PDB file of C-alpha atoms in Angstrom:
ATOM      1  CA  MET F  19     -29.777 -33.475  17.548  1.00  0.00           C
ATOM      2  CA  LYS F  20     -29.289 -35.272  14.041  1.00  0.00           C
ATOM      3  CA  GLN F  21     -31.070 -32.316  12.585  1.00  0.00           C
ATOM      4  CA  VAL F  22     -28.529 -29.914  14.366  1.00  0.00           C
ATOM      5  CA  PHE F  23     -25.513 -31.665  13.005  1.00  0.00           C
ATOM      6  CA  GLU F  24     -27.257 -32.186   9.323  1.00  0.00           C
ATOM      7  CA  LYS F  25     -27.818 -28.534   9.550  1.00  0.00           C
ATOM      8  CA  LEU F  26     -24.259 -27.589  10.382  1.00  0.00           C
ATOM      9  CA  ILE F  27     -22.348 -29.427   8.019  1.00  0.00           C
ATOM     10  CA  SER F  28     -25.035 -28.817   5.067  1.00  0.00           C
ATOM     11  CA  ASN F  29     -23.896 -27.367   2.219  1.00  0.00           C
ATOM     12  CA  ILE F  30     -20.205 -27.711   3.387  1.00  0.00           C
ATOM     13  CA  PRO F  31     -18.687 -31.075   1.226  1.00  0.00           C
ATOM     14  CA  GLU F  32     -15.454 -31.282   3.146  1.00  0.00           C
ATOM     15  CA  LEU F  33     -16.836 -30.462   6.589  1.00  0.00           C
ATOM     16  CA  LYS F  34     -19.230 -33.360   5.803  1.00  0.00           C
ATOM     17  CA  ASP F  35     -16.850 -35.543   5.149  1.00  0.00           C
ATOM     18  CA  HIS F  36     -14.863 -35.049   7.821  1.00  0.00           C
ATOM     19  CA  PHE F  37     -17.559 -34.990  10.099  1.00  0.00           C
ATOM     20  CA  LEU F  38     -19.286 -38.457   8.928  1.00  0.00           C
ATOM     21  CA  LYS F  39     -15.876 -40.159   8.992  1.00  0.00           C
ATOM     22  CA  GLU F  40     -16.314 -39.680  12.971  1.00  0.00           C
ATOM     23  CA  VAL F  41     -20.222 -39.725  13.880  1.00  0.00           C
ATOM     24  CA  ASP F  42     -22.658 -41.992  12.412  1.00  0.00           C
ATOM     25  CA  LEU F  43     -25.691 -39.762  11.891  1.00  0.00           C
ATOM     26  CA  ILE F  44     -27.579 -42.414  10.128  1.00  0.00           C
ATOM     27  CA  ASN F  45     -27.987 -44.674  13.111  1.00  0.00           C
ATOM     28  CA  TYR F  46     -27.784 -41.321  15.350  1.00  0.00           C
ATOM     29  CA  ASN F  47     -29.562 -42.163  19.080  1.00  0.00           C
ATOM     30  CA  ILE F  48     -29.647 -39.062  21.681  1.00  0.00           C
ATOM     31  CA  GLU F  49     -29.465 -41.577  24.551  1.00  0.00           C
ATOM     32  CA  GLU F  50     -26.386 -43.618  23.500  1.00  0.00           C
ATOM     33  CA  ASP F  51     -24.474 -41.113  21.537  1.00  0.00           C
ATOM     34  CA  LEU F  52     -22.573 -37.931  22.858  1.00  0.00           C
ATOM     35  CA  PRO F  53     -23.363 -34.771  20.779  1.00  0.00           C
ATOM     36  CA  TYR F  54     -21.577 -32.408  23.009  1.00  0.00           C
ATOM     37  CA  ILE F  55     -18.040 -34.880  22.206  1.00  0.00           C
ATOM     38  CA  ASP F  56     -19.194 -35.203  18.645  1.00  0.00           C
ATOM     39  CA  VAL F  57     -19.550 -31.535  18.057  1.00  0.00           C
ATOM     40  CA  GLY F  58     -15.841 -31.596  18.845  1.00  0.00           C
ATOM     41  CA  SER F  59     -15.356 -33.069  15.398  1.00  0.00           C
ATOM     42  CA  ILE F  60     -16.566 -29.485  13.670  1.00  0.00           C
ATOM     43  CA  SER F  61     -14.922 -27.406  16.133  1.00  0.00           C
ATOM     44  CA  ARG F  62     -11.379 -29.170  15.450  1.00  0.00           C
ATOM     45  CA  TYR F  63     -12.017 -28.744  11.747  1.00  0.00           C
ATOM     46  CA  VAL F  64     -12.561 -25.251  12.499  1.00  0.00           C
ATOM     47  CA  VAL F  65      -9.227 -24.627  14.179  1.00  0.00           C
ATOM     48  CA  GLU F  66      -7.450 -26.554  12.121  1.00  0.00           C
ATOM     49  CA  LYS F  67      -8.749 -24.734   9.076  1.00  0.00           C
ATOM     50  CA  LYS F  68      -7.904 -21.651  10.825  1.00  0.00           C
ATOM     51  CA  LEU F  69      -4.394 -22.589  11.933  1.00  0.00           C
ATOM     52  CA  ASN F  70      -3.867 -23.426   7.953  1.00  0.00           C
ATOM     53  CA  ASN F  71      -5.752 -20.159   6.978  1.00  0.00           C
ATOM     54  CA  GLN F  72      -8.330 -22.390   4.823  1.00  0.00           C
ATOM     55  CA  THR F  73     -11.094 -20.281   5.781  1.00  0.00           C
ATOM     56  CA  SER F  74     -13.362 -20.781   2.406  1.00  0.00           C
ATOM     57  CA  THR F  75     -15.883 -23.120   3.960  1.00  0.00           C
ATOM     58  CA  PHE F  76     -16.203 -20.763   7.412  1.00  0.00           C
ATOM     59  CA  THR F  77     -19.086 -18.381   5.667  1.00  0.00           C
ATOM     60  CA  GLN F  78     -21.172 -21.481   5.187  1.00  0.00           C
ATOM     61  CA  LEU F  79     -20.780 -22.794   8.262  1.00  0.00           C
ATOM     62  CA  PHE F  80     -21.576 -19.797  10.634  1.00  0.00           C
ATOM     63  CA  GLU F  81     -24.359 -19.188   8.662  1.00  0.00           C
ATOM     64  CA  ASN F  82     -25.671 -22.847   9.255  1.00  0.00           C
ATOM     65  CA  ALA F  83     -24.481 -21.988  12.890  1.00  0.00           C
ATOM     66  CA  GLU F  84     -26.336 -18.687  13.169  1.00  0.00           C
ATOM     67  CA  GLU F  85     -29.437 -20.395  11.658  1.00  0.00           C
ATOM     68  CA  VAL F  86     -29.808 -23.426  14.314  1.00  0.00           C
ATOM     69  CA  TYR F  87     -28.898 -21.077  17.105  1.00  0.00           C
ATOM     70  CA  VAL F  88     -31.574 -18.236  16.210  1.00  0.00           C
ATOM     71  CA  HIS F  89     -34.520 -20.980  15.219  1.00  0.00           C
ATOM     72  CA  GLY F  90     -33.132 -23.649  18.178  1.00  0.00           C
ATOM     73  CA  ASP F  91     -34.922 -24.024  21.403  1.00  0.00           C
ATOM     74  CA  ASP F  92     -32.801 -23.337  24.507  1.00  0.00           C
ATOM     75  CA  GLU F  93     -31.180 -26.598  24.526  1.00  0.00           C
ATOM     76  CA  VAL F  94     -30.171 -26.114  20.877  1.00  0.00           C
ATOM     77  CA  LYS F  95     -28.681 -22.854  21.533  1.00  0.00           C
ATOM     78  CA  ASN F  96     -26.944 -23.938  24.567  1.00  0.00           C
ATOM     79  CA  PHE F  97     -25.646 -26.650  22.418  1.00  0.00           C
ATOM     80  CA  ILE F  98     -24.615 -24.274  20.084  1.00  0.00           C
ATOM     81  CA  VAL F  99     -22.654 -21.869  22.543  1.00  0.00           C
ATOM     82  CA  ILE F 100     -21.292 -24.200  24.833  1.00  0.00           C
ATOM     83  CA  GLY F 101     -20.264 -27.434  22.221  1.00  0.00           C
ATOM     84  CA  LEU F 102     -19.645 -25.521  18.886  1.00  0.00           C
ATOM     85  CA  LEU F 103     -18.619 -22.111  19.722  1.00  0.00           C
ATOM     86  CA  GLU F 104     -16.672 -23.140  23.344  1.00  0.00           C
ATOM     87  CA  GLY F 105     -15.074 -25.699  21.463  1.00  0.00           C
ATOM     88  CA  ILE F 106     -13.687 -23.593  18.963  1.00  0.00           C
ATOM     89  CA  GLN F 107     -12.273 -21.160  21.447  1.00  0.00           C
ATOM     90  CA  ASN F 108     -10.935 -23.891  23.647  1.00  0.00           C
ATOM     91  CA  ILE F 109      -8.913 -26.120  20.847  1.00  0.00           C
ATOM     92  CA  GLY F 110      -8.129 -23.014  19.544  1.00  0.00           C
ATOM     93  CA  GLY F 111      -6.470 -21.323  22.742  1.00  0.00           C
ATOM     94  CA  SER F 112      -3.589 -19.541  22.435  1.00  0.00           C
ATOM     95  CA  LYS F 113      -3.039 -20.945  19.007  1.00  0.00           C
ATOM     96  CA  ILE F 114      -5.704 -18.163  17.496  1.00  0.00           C
ATOM     97  CA  ASP F 115      -6.690 -14.834  18.141  1.00  0.00           C
ATOM     98  CA  TYR F 116     -10.465 -16.004  19.106  1.00  0.00           C
ATOM     99  CA  TYR F 117     -11.149 -12.934  20.523  1.00  0.00           C
ATOM    100  CA  LYS F 118     -11.492 -11.184  17.086  1.00  0.00           C
ATOM    101  CA  SER F 119     -10.513 -13.380  14.116  1.00  0.00           C
ATOM    102  CA  PHE F 120     -13.666 -14.968  13.789  1.00  0.00           C
ATOM    103  CA  GLN F 121     -15.721 -11.752  14.167  1.00  0.00           C
ATOM    104  CA  GLY F 122     -15.700 -11.769  10.232  1.00  0.00           C
ATOM    105  CA  TRP F 123     -17.559 -14.801  10.044  1.00  0.00           C
ATOM    106  CA  LEU F 124     -19.962 -15.058  12.908  1.00  0.00           C
ATOM    107  CA  LYS F 125     -23.318 -13.828  12.399  1.00  0.00           C
ATOM    108  CA  PRO F 126     -25.097 -11.128  14.506  1.00  0.00           C
ATOM    109  CA  GLN F 127     -26.938 -13.775  17.462  1.00  0.00           C
ATOM    110  CA  SER F 128     -24.262 -16.233  17.558  1.00  0.00           C
ATOM    111  CA  ARG F 129     -21.722 -13.428  17.642  1.00  0.00           C
ATOM    112  CA  ILE F 130     -23.300 -11.848  20.877  1.00  0.00           C
ATOM    113  CA  ALA F 131     -23.200 -15.490  22.150  1.00  0.00           C
ATOM    114  CA  TRP F 132     -19.373 -15.416  21.195  1.00  0.00           C
ATOM    115  CA  ASP F 133     -18.628 -12.328  22.995  1.00  0.00           C
ATOM    116  CA  LYS F 134     -20.675 -13.321  26.140  1.00  0.00           C
ATOM    117  CA  LEU F 135     -18.925 -16.393  26.130  1.00  0.00           C
ATOM    118  CA  ILE F 136     -15.718 -14.786  26.604  1.00  0.00           C
ATOM    119  CA  ASP F 137     -16.937 -12.170  29.148  1.00  0.00           C
ATOM    120  CA  SER F 138     -18.192 -15.342  31.493  1.00  0.00           C
ATOM    121  CA  TRP F 139     -14.504 -16.532  31.338  1.00  0.00           C
ATOM    122  CA  GLU F 140     -12.404 -13.445  31.545  1.00  0.00           C
ATOM    123  CA  GLY F 141     -14.553 -10.342  31.725  1.00  0.00           C
ATOM    124  CA  ASN F 142     -14.930  -7.995  29.060  1.00  0.00           C
ATOM    125  CA  ASP F 143     -11.288  -5.946  29.271  1.00  0.00           C
ATOM    126  CA  TRP F 144     -10.525  -7.684  25.843  1.00  0.00           C
ATOM    127  CA  ARG F 145     -13.378  -5.656  24.026  1.00  0.00           C
ATOM    128  CA  ILE F 146     -10.975  -2.440  24.787  1.00  0.00           C
ATOM    129  CA  SER F 147      -8.718  -1.278  22.190  1.00  0.00           C
ATOM    130  CA  LYS F 148      -5.104  -1.552  23.351  1.00  0.00           C
ATOM    131  CA  ASP F 149      -4.915   2.470  22.678  1.00  0.00           C
ATOM    132  CA  LYS F 150      -8.165   3.134  24.347  1.00  0.00           C
ATOM    133  CA  GLN F 151      -6.672   1.210  27.198  1.00  0.00           C
ATOM    134  CA  LYS F 152      -3.552   3.438  26.988  1.00  0.00           C
ATOM    135  CA  GLU F 153      -5.854   6.269  27.076  1.00  0.00           C
ATOM    136  CA  ILE F 154      -7.842   5.106  30.595  1.00  0.00           C
ATOM    137  CA  ASP F 155      -4.419   4.101  32.199  1.00  0.00           C
ATOM    138  CA  LYS F 156      -3.030   7.654  31.761  1.00  0.00           C
ATOM    139  CA  ILE F 157      -6.235   8.907  33.178  1.00  0.00           C
ATOM    140  CA  LEU F 158      -6.176   6.619  36.213  1.00  0.00           C
ATOM    141  CA  ASN F 159      -2.379   7.644  36.577  1.00  0.00           C
ATOM    142  CA  LYS F 160      -2.990  10.782  36.568  1.00  0.00           C
ATOM    143  CA  LYS F 161      -5.851  10.768  38.801  1.00  0.00           C
ATOM    144  CA  LYS F 162      -3.712   8.346  41.279  1.00  0.00           C
ATOM    145  CA  LYS F 163      -0.235  11.293  41.246  1.00  0.00           C
ATOM    146  CA  LYS F 164      -3.112  14.055  42.613  1.00  0.00           C
TER     147      LYS F 164
END
């Protein structure tokens, strides 16, 4: 898990400084430390930066997350999805548009995981554009009237 954290914060000095103030990676011990709690530091960083429109580090962060996700085993994949991605969505809550506002930074595999995570909680109606939904509702209303 130490290597996962090191990769997630690599090449992002600001995030690295933020993270290392909260988590001691030098003495990280998977049996004593709580990685799902610790990754919350990264999730909080992302949400704070998004809310302040300071997203310059997001490209690198989501590239790092994609690399970890793609090359990780099932445990690591689960950690990225449940720890990092769900953490961002939960912490951001209604303050950010987590449906669409991260699409420009998410990479292919982590984007699929991000979207499936939303689907698992909310279904997939969010994937339909509002205009398309209006068309669907119009058609359904016509059918009900017949």
